[in-house]
Coordinates of C-alpha atoms in Angstrom, one line a residue:
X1 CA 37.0 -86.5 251.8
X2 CA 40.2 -84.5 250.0
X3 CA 42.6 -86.7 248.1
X4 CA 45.7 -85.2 245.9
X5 CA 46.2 -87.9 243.5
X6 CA 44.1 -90.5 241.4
X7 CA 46.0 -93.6 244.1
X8 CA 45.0 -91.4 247.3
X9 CA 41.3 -91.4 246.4
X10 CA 41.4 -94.9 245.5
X11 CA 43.1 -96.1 248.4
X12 CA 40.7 -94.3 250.4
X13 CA 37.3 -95.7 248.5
X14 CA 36.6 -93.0 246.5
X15 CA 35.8 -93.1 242.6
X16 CA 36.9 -89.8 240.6
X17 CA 35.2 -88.4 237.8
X18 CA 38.2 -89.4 236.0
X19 CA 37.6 -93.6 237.5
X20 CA 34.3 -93.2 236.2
X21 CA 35.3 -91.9 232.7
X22 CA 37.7 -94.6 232.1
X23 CA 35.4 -97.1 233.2
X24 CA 32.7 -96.1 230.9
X25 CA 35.0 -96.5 228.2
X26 CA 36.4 -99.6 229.0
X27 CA 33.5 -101.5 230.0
X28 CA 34.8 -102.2 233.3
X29 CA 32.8 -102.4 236.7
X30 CA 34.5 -98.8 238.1
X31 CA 34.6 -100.3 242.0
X32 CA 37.1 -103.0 240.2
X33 CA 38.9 -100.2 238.5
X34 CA 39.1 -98.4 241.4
X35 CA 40.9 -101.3 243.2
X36 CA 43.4 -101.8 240.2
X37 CA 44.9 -98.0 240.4
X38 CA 45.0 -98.2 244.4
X39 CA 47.3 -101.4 244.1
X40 CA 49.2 -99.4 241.1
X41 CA 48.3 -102.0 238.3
X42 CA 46.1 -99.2 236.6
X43 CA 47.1 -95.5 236.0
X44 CA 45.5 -92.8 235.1
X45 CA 47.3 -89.6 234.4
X46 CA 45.5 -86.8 235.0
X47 CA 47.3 -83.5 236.4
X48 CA 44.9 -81.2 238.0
X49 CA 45.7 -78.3 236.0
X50 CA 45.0 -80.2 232.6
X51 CA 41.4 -79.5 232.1
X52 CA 41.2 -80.6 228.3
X53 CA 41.9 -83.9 228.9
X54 CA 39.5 -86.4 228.3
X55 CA 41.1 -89.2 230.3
X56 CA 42.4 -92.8 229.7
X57 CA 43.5 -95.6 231.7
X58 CA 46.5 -97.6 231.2
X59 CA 47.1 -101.3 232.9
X60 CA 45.8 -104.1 234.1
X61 CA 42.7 -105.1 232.1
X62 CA 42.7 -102.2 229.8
X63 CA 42.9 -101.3 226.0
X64 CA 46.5 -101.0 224.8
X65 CA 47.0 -97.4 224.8
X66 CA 49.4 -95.4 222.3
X67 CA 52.1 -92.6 222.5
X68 CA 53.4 -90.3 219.7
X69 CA 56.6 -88.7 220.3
X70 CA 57.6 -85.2 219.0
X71 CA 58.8 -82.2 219.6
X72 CA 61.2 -79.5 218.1
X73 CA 65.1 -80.2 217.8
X74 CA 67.8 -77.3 217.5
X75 CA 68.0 -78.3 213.4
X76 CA 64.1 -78.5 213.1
X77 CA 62.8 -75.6 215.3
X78 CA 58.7 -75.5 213.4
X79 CA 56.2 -75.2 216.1
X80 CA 53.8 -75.1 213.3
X81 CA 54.7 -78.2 211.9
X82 CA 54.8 -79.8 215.0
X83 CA 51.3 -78.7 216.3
X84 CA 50.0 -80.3 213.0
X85 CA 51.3 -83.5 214.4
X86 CA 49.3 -83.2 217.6
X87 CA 46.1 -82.5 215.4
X88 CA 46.6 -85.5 213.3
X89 CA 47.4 -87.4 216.1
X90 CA 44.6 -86.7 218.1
X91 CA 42.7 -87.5 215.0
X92 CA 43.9 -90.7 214.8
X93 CA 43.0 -91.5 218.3
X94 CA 46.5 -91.3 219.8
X95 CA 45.9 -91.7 223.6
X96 CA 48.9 -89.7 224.1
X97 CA 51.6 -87.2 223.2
X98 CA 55.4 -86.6 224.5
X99 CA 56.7 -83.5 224.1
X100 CA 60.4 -84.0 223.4
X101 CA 61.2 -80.7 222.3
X102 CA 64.9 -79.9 223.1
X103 CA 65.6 -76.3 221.7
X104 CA 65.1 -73.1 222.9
X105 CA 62.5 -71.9 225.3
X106 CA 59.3 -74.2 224.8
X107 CA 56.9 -73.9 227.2
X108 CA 55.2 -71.4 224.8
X109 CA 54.6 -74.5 222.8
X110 CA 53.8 -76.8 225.7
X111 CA 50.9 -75.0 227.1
X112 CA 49.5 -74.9 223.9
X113 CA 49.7 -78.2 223.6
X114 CA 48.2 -78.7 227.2
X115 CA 45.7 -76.6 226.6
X116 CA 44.4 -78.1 223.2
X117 CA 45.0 -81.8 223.9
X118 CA 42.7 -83.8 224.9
X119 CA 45.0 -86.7 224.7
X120 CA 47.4 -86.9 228.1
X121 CA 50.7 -85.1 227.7
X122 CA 53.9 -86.8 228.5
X123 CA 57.5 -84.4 228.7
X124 CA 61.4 -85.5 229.8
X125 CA 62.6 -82.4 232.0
X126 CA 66.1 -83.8 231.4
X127 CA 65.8 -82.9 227.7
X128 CA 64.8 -79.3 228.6
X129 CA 67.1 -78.5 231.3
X130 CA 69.9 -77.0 229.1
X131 CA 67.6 -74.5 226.8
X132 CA 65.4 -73.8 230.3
X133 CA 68.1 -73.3 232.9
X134 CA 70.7 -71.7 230.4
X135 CA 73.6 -73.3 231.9
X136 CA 76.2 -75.8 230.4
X137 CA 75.4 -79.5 231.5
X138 CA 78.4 -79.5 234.3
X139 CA 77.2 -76.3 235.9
X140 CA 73.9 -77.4 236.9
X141 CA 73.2 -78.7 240.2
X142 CA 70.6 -81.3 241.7
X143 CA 68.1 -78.0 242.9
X144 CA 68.0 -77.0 239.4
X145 CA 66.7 -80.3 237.7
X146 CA 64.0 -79.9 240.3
X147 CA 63.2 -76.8 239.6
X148 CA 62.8 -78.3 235.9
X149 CA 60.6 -80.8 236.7
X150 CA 58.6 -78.6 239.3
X151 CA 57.6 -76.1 236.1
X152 CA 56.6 -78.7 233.6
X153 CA 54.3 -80.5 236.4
X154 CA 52.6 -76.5 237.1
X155 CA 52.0 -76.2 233.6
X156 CA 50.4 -79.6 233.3
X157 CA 51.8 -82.2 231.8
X158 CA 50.0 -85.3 232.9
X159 CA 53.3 -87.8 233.3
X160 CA 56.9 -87.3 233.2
X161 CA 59.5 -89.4 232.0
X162 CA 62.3 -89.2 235.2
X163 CA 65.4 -91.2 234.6
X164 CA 65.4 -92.0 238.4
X165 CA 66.7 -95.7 237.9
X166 CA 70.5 -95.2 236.7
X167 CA 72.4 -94.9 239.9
X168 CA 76.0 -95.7 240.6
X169 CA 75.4 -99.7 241.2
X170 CA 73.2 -99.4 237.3
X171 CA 76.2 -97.5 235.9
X172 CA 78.6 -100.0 237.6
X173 CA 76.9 -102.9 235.6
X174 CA 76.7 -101.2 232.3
X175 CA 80.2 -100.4 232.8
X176 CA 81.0 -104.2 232.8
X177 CA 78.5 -105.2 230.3
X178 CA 80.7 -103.8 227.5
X179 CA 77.8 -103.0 225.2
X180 CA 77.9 -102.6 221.4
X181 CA 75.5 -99.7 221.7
X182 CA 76.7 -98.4 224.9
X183 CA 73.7 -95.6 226.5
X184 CA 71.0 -94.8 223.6
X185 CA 68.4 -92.7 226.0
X186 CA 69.2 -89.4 225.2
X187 CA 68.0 -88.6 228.9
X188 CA 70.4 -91.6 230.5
X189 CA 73.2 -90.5 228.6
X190 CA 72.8 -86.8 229.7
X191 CA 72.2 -87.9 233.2
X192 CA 75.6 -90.3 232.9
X193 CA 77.7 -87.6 231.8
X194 CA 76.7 -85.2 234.4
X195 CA 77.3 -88.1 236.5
X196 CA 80.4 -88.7 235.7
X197 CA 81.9 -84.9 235.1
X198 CA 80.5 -84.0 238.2
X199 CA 81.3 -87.0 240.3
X200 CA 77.5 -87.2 242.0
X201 CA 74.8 -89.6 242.2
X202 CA 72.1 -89.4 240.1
X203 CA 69.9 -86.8 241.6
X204 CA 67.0 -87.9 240.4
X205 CA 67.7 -90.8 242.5
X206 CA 69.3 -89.0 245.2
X207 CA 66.5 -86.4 245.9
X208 CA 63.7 -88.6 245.0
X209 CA 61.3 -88.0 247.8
X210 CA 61.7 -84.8 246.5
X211 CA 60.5 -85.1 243.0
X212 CA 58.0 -87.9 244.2
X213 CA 56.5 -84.3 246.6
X214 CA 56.4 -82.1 243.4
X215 CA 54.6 -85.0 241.3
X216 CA 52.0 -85.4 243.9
X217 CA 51.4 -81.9 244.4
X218 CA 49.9 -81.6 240.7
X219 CA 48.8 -85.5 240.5
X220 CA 51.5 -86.2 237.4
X221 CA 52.4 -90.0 237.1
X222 CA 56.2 -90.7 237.1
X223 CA 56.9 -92.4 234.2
X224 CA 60.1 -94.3 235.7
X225 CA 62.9 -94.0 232.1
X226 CA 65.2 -96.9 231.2
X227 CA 67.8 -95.0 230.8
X228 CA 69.8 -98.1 229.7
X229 CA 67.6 -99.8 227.3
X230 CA 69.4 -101.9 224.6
X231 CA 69.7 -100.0 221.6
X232 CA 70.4 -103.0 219.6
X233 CA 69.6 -106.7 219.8
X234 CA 72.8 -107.3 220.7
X235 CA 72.4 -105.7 224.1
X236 CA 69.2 -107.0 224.9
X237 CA 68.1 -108.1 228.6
X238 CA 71.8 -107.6 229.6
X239 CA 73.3 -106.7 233.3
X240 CA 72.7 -102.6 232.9
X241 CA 69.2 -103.3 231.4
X242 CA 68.2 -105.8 234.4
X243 CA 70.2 -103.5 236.7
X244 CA 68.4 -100.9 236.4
X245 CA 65.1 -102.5 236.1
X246 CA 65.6 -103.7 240.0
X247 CA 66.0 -100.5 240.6
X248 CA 63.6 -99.2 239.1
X249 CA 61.1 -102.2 240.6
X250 CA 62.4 -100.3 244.3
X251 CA 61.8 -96.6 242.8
X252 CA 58.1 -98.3 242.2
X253 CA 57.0 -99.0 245.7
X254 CA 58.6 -96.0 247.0
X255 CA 56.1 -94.2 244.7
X256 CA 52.9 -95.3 245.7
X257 CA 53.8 -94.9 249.2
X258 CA 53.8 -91.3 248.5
X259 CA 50.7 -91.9 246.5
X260 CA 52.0 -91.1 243.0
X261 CA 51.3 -93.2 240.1
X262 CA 53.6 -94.7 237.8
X263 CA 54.5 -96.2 234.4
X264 CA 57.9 -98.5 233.9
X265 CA 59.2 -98.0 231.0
X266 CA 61.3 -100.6 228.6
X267 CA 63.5 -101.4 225.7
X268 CA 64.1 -100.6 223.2
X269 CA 65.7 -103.2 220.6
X270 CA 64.9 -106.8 221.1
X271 CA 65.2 -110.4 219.3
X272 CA 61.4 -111.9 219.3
X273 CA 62.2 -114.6 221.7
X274 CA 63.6 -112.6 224.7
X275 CA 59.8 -110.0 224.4
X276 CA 57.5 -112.1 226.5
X277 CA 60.3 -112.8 228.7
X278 CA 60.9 -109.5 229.5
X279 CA 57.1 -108.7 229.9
X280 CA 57.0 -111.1 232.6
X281 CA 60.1 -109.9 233.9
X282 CA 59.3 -106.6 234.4
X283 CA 55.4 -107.4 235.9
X284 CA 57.4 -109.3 238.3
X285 CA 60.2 -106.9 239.2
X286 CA 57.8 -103.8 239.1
X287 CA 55.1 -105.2 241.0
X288 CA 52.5 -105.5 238.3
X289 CA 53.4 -101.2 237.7
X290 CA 51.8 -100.7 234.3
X291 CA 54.8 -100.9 231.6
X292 CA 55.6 -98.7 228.6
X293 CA 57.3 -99.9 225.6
X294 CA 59.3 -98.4 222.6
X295 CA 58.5 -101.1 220.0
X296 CA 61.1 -103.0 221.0
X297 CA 62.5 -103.5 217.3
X298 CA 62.9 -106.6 216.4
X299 CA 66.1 -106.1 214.1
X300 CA 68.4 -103.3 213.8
X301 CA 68.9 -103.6 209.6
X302 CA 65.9 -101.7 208.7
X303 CA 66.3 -98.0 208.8
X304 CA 63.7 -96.8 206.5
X305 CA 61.0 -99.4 208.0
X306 CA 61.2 -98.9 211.8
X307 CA 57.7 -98.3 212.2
X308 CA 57.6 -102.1 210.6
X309 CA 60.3 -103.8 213.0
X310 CA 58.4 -101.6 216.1
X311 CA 55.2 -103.2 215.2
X312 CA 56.3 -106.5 215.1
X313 CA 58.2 -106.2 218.6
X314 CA 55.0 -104.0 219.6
X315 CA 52.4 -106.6 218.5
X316 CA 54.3 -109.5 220.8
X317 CA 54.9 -107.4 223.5
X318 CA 51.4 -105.9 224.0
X319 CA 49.7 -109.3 223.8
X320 CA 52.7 -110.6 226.5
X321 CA 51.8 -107.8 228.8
X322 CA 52.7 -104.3 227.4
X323 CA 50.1 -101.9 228.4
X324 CA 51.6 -98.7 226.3
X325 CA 53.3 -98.7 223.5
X326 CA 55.4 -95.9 222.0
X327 CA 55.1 -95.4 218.0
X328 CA 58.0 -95.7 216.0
X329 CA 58.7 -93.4 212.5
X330 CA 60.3 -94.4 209.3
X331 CA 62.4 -91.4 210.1
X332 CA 63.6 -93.2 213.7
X333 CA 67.5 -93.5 213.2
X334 CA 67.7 -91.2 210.6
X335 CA 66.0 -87.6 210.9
X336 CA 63.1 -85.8 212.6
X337 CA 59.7 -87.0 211.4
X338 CA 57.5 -85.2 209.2
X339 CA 53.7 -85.3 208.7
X340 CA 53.8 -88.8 206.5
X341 CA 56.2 -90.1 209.2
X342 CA 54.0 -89.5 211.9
X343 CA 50.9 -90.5 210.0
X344 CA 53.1 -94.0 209.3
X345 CA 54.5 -94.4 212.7
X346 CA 50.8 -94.0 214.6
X347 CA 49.3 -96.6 212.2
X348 CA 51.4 -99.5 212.7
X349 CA 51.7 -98.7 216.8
X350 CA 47.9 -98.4 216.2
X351 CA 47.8 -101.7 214.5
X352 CA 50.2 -103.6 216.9
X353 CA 48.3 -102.6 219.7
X354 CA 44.9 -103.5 218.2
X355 CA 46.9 -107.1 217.7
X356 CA 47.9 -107.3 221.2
X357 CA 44.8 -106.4 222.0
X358 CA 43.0 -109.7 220.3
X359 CA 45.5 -111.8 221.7
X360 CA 45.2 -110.8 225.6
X361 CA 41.3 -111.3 224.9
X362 CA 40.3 -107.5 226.0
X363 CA 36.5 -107.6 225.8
X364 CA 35.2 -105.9 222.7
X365 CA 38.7 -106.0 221.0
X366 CA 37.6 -108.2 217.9
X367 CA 34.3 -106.3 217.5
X368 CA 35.2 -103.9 214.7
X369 CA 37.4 -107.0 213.2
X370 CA 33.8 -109.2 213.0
X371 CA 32.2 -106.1 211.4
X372 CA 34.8 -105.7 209.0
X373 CA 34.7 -109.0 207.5
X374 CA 30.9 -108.9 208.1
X375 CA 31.4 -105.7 205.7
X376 CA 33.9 -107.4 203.4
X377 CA 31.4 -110.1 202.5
X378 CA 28.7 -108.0 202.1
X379 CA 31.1 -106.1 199.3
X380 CA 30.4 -103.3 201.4
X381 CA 32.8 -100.7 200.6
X382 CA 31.4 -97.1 202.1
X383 CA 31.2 -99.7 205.3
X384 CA 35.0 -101.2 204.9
X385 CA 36.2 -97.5 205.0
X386 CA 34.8 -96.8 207.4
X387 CA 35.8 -99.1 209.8
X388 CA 39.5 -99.0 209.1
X389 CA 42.2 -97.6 211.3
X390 CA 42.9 -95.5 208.2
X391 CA 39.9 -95.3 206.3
X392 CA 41.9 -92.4 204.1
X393 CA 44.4 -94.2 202.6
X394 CA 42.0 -97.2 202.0
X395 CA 39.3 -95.3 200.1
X396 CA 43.0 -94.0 197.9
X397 CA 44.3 -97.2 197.3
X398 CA 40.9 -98.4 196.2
X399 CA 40.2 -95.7 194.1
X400 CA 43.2 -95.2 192.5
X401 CA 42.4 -98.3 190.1
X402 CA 38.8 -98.4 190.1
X403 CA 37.1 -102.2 189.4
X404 CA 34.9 -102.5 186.4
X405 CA 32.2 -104.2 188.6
X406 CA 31.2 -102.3 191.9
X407 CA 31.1 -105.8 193.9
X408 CA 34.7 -106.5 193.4
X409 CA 38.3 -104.8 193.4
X410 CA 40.3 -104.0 190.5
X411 CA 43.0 -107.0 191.8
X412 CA 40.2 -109.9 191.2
X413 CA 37.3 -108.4 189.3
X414 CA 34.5 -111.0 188.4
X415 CA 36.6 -113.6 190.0
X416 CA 36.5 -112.3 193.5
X417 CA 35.9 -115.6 196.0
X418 CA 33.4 -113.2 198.0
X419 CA 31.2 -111.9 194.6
X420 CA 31.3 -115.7 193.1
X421 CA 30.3 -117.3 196.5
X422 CA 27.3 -114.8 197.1
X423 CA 25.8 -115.5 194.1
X424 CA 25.9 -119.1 194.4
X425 CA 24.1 -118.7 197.8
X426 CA 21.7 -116.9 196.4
X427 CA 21.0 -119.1 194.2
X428 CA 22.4 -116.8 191.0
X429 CA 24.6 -118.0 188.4
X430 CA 28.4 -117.0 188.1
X431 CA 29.3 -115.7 184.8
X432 CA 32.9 -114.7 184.1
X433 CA 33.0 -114.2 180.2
X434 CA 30.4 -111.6 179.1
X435 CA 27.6 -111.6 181.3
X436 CA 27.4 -109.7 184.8

C-alpha cells in the first residue's frame, strides 16, 4: 500500500520504519503511536530525501524534545563556526536544528547540514527569500515565496516554519492591540511589511493548499509560525496573539486533511501565571496539534541570562503541555551566539525539558535522576559524571578545587552529610579532627 507522508500511512494502518523507531525509543506500544500521528497529536518529521536522520517523535505521550537555532547573519557570515554548532549540538543530544541563516546563498551550507545531521532539520523560507530570489522585499510576488519553500523541502529539510497564520483579520487585531513590542518574528514582521507595501493578503495564507501540495510531496511537517508572539510580558495572551492562534487552530485541520503534519508554534515572552493557560489554550484551539515553544521568558530584565528566564518559562510550560521547546542563548537580545552560547543555551533548554518531563510523569523520565542520587550516595564520582547532562563542566568544576578526602568535595570535606552518614551505617566511627 503507497502512502506520501508519515499521517497517510497511519491513517491507512500502516507502521513506518520511522513509527517503529520512535516507538522503540519511547517505550511506547507502536499500534498506539501509530494512532496518535493519524489524529495529528504526534509528529514525526521525516522528509524522504533526509536519509541521515535518525528520527524522533514529538507530542502526545512523548519525551520533550529540543531545538537549537542558528544560522549565519549578514554581520556573522562563518559557516565554519556554525557547523561546529551542529556538531556540539548533536553531541549534546539536540533533537533538532533550525537553520536561520539569512545571508547570502546558503543552501551550500544547508545540504551539508542535511546531509550530516542526524537530528531533524527545521528552516524559515521567509528569512531566505531576499538572499535566494535576489529581489527587494516589494518586488517579490506570492509564486516566488513558493518557489522558496518548494527548494528548501527538495533539499530536505524535515519541517518548515510557514508564517501562514497572520492574515488581514490577525493584522486587524494587532493593529488595535497597541502593543509595547509591536511584531518581534522576524518572519511576521517581513510578511507584514510586504503585506502592507504591497497591499495583498498574506500569501502564505492565500495560496495555502498550495504550500500544503509542496510539503506533502517531500513529507516536511508545517511548523505553523506565530508571527505575533509577545515579545514582552506586557503583550502576552493579547488580541493579535489569540488572533492568530484561531487562525492558526483552522490552518491545522486544513493540514491534515491534505495529510501533512504539523507543529503550532508559541510565544515568546510570558509572566508565569498566564504559561499553563496558554498550554491549554492552544491544545484546545489547535486540536491537540503538537506545540512548540520559545522559552517563553519569564521577564524581560535579564539580557545576559536568557537562557535562565527561557528555562524557567520552558520548565512550566513543558510540564503544562509543551511538547518542543526552543533553546534560548545568553547572546538572545544582544548578538549572534557563539560556541559557549550555544553550549549554555542547549543545557538549560535540556534541563527545562528534563523538568517538564518529571512533572508530566513520562515513563522512564526520573530514571537517570534515581541513579544519580543512587551515585551521589555512594560518593561515586566517575558515576555522577557520567550521568550528567554535562558531564564536562562537572568533572571541571570538581576538579578545579580538588577535596583532600576522595569521598567528599572540596565545599564540605570530612563533614559531608553523605560520607558522615555512611560510616555510621556501616557501623564506622566519624572522625573530623585528625583521623580519616
Amino acid at each position: 500500500m503507497k502512502y506520501r507522508t508519515q499521517m497517510e500511512a497511519a491513517k491507512k494502518g500502516i507502521a513506518t520504519k520511522e513509527m517503529k523507531i520512535v516507538a522503540e525509543k519511547e517505550n511506547m506500544d507502536v499500534e498506539i503511536l501509530r494512532e496518535r500521528v493519524a489524529r495529528g497529536t504526534v509528529a514525526i518529521p521525516a522528509n524522504i530525501h533526509h536519509t541521515s536522520l535518525d528520527p524522533e517523535g514529538i507530542g502526545e505521550g512523548m519525551r520533550t524534545k529540543i531545538n537549537v537555532n542558528l544560522g549565519v547573519s549578514g554581520d556573522c557570515a562563518d559557516y565554519k563556526e556554525e557547523m561546529e554548532k551542529v556538531r556540539m549540538s548533536i553531541g549534546f543530544g539536540a533533537e533538532s536544528i533550525m537553520d536561520l541563516s539569512n545571508y547570502g546563498k546558503t543552501n551550500t551550507f544547508r545540504r551539508q547540514l542535511i546531509d550530516f545531521s542526524p537530528a531533524m532539520i527545521g528552516t524559515v523560507p521567509m528569512y531566505d527569500a531576499i538572499g535566494y530570489l535576489e529581489k527587494e522585499l516589494v518586488d517579490i510576488k506570492a509564486e516566488d515565496f513558493l518557489e522558496v519553500v518548494e527548494a528548501h523541502a527538495r533539499e530536505g529539510v524535515d519541517f518548515m516554519t510557514i508564517h501562514a497564520g497572520i492574515n488581514r483579520r490577525a493584522v486587524d487585531s494587532f493593529k488595535k492591540s497597541k502593543r509595547m513590542t509591536n511584531i518581534v518574528s522576524r518572519g511576521g514582521s517581513l510578511l507584514f511589511a510586504w503585506m502592507e507595501m504591497t497591499g495583498n493578503e498574506n500569501p502564505f495564507y492565500e495560496h495555502y493548499d498550495k504550500v500544503l501540495d509542496i510539503l506533502c510531496r517531500y513529507d516536511v511537517t508545517i511548523s505553523l509560525g506565530d508571527a505575533l508572539r509577545p515579545g514582552s510580558i506586557h503583550d502576552s495572551t493579547d488580541a493579535g496573539q489569540i488572533a492568530e492562534l484561531v487562525e492558526l487552530g483552522a490552518l491545522t485541520k486544513r493540514a491534515w486533511e491534505r495529510n501533512v503534519q504539523v507543529l503550532v508554534e508559541g510565544p515568546g515572552h510570558m509572566a508565569l501565571n498566564e504559561i499553563a493557560a496558554n498550554m491549554t489554550l492552544q491544545k484546545r484551539l489547535c486540536h491537540g496539534a503538537p506545540f512548540y515553544v520559545l522559552g517563553p521568558l519569564v521577564t524581560d530584565i535579564a539580557p545576559g541570562y536568557d537562557h535562565i528566564t527561557s528555562a524557567i518559562g520552558g520548565a512550566i510550560a513543558a510540564a503544562s503541555g509543551a511538547d518542543f521547546l526552543c533553546y534560548v542563548t545568553p547572546a538572545e537580545h544582544l548578538r549572534l551566539p557563539d560556541l559557549e552560547d550555544v553550549r549554555e543555551g542547549i543545557v538549560s533548554c535540556k534541563i527545562a525539558a528534563h523538568a517538564g518531563d518529571i512533572a508530566k510523569g513520562i515513563p522512564g523520565a526520573r530514571d537517570l535522576d534515581n541513579r544519580m542520587s543512587d551515585a551521589r550516595r555512594r560518593i561515586d564520582w566517575e558515576e555522577m559524571f557520567s550521568l550528567a547532562i554535562d558531564g564536562e563542566k562537572a568533572r571541571k568544576y570538581f576538579e578545579s578545587k580538588p577535596p583532600a578526602e576522595k569521598d567528599s568535595c572540596s565545599m564540605c570535606g570530612k563533614m559531608c552529610a553523605m560520607r558522615t552518614t555512611n560510616r555510621i551505617l556501616n557501623k564506622e566511627t566519624v572522625e573530623l579532627y585528625g583521623g580519616v
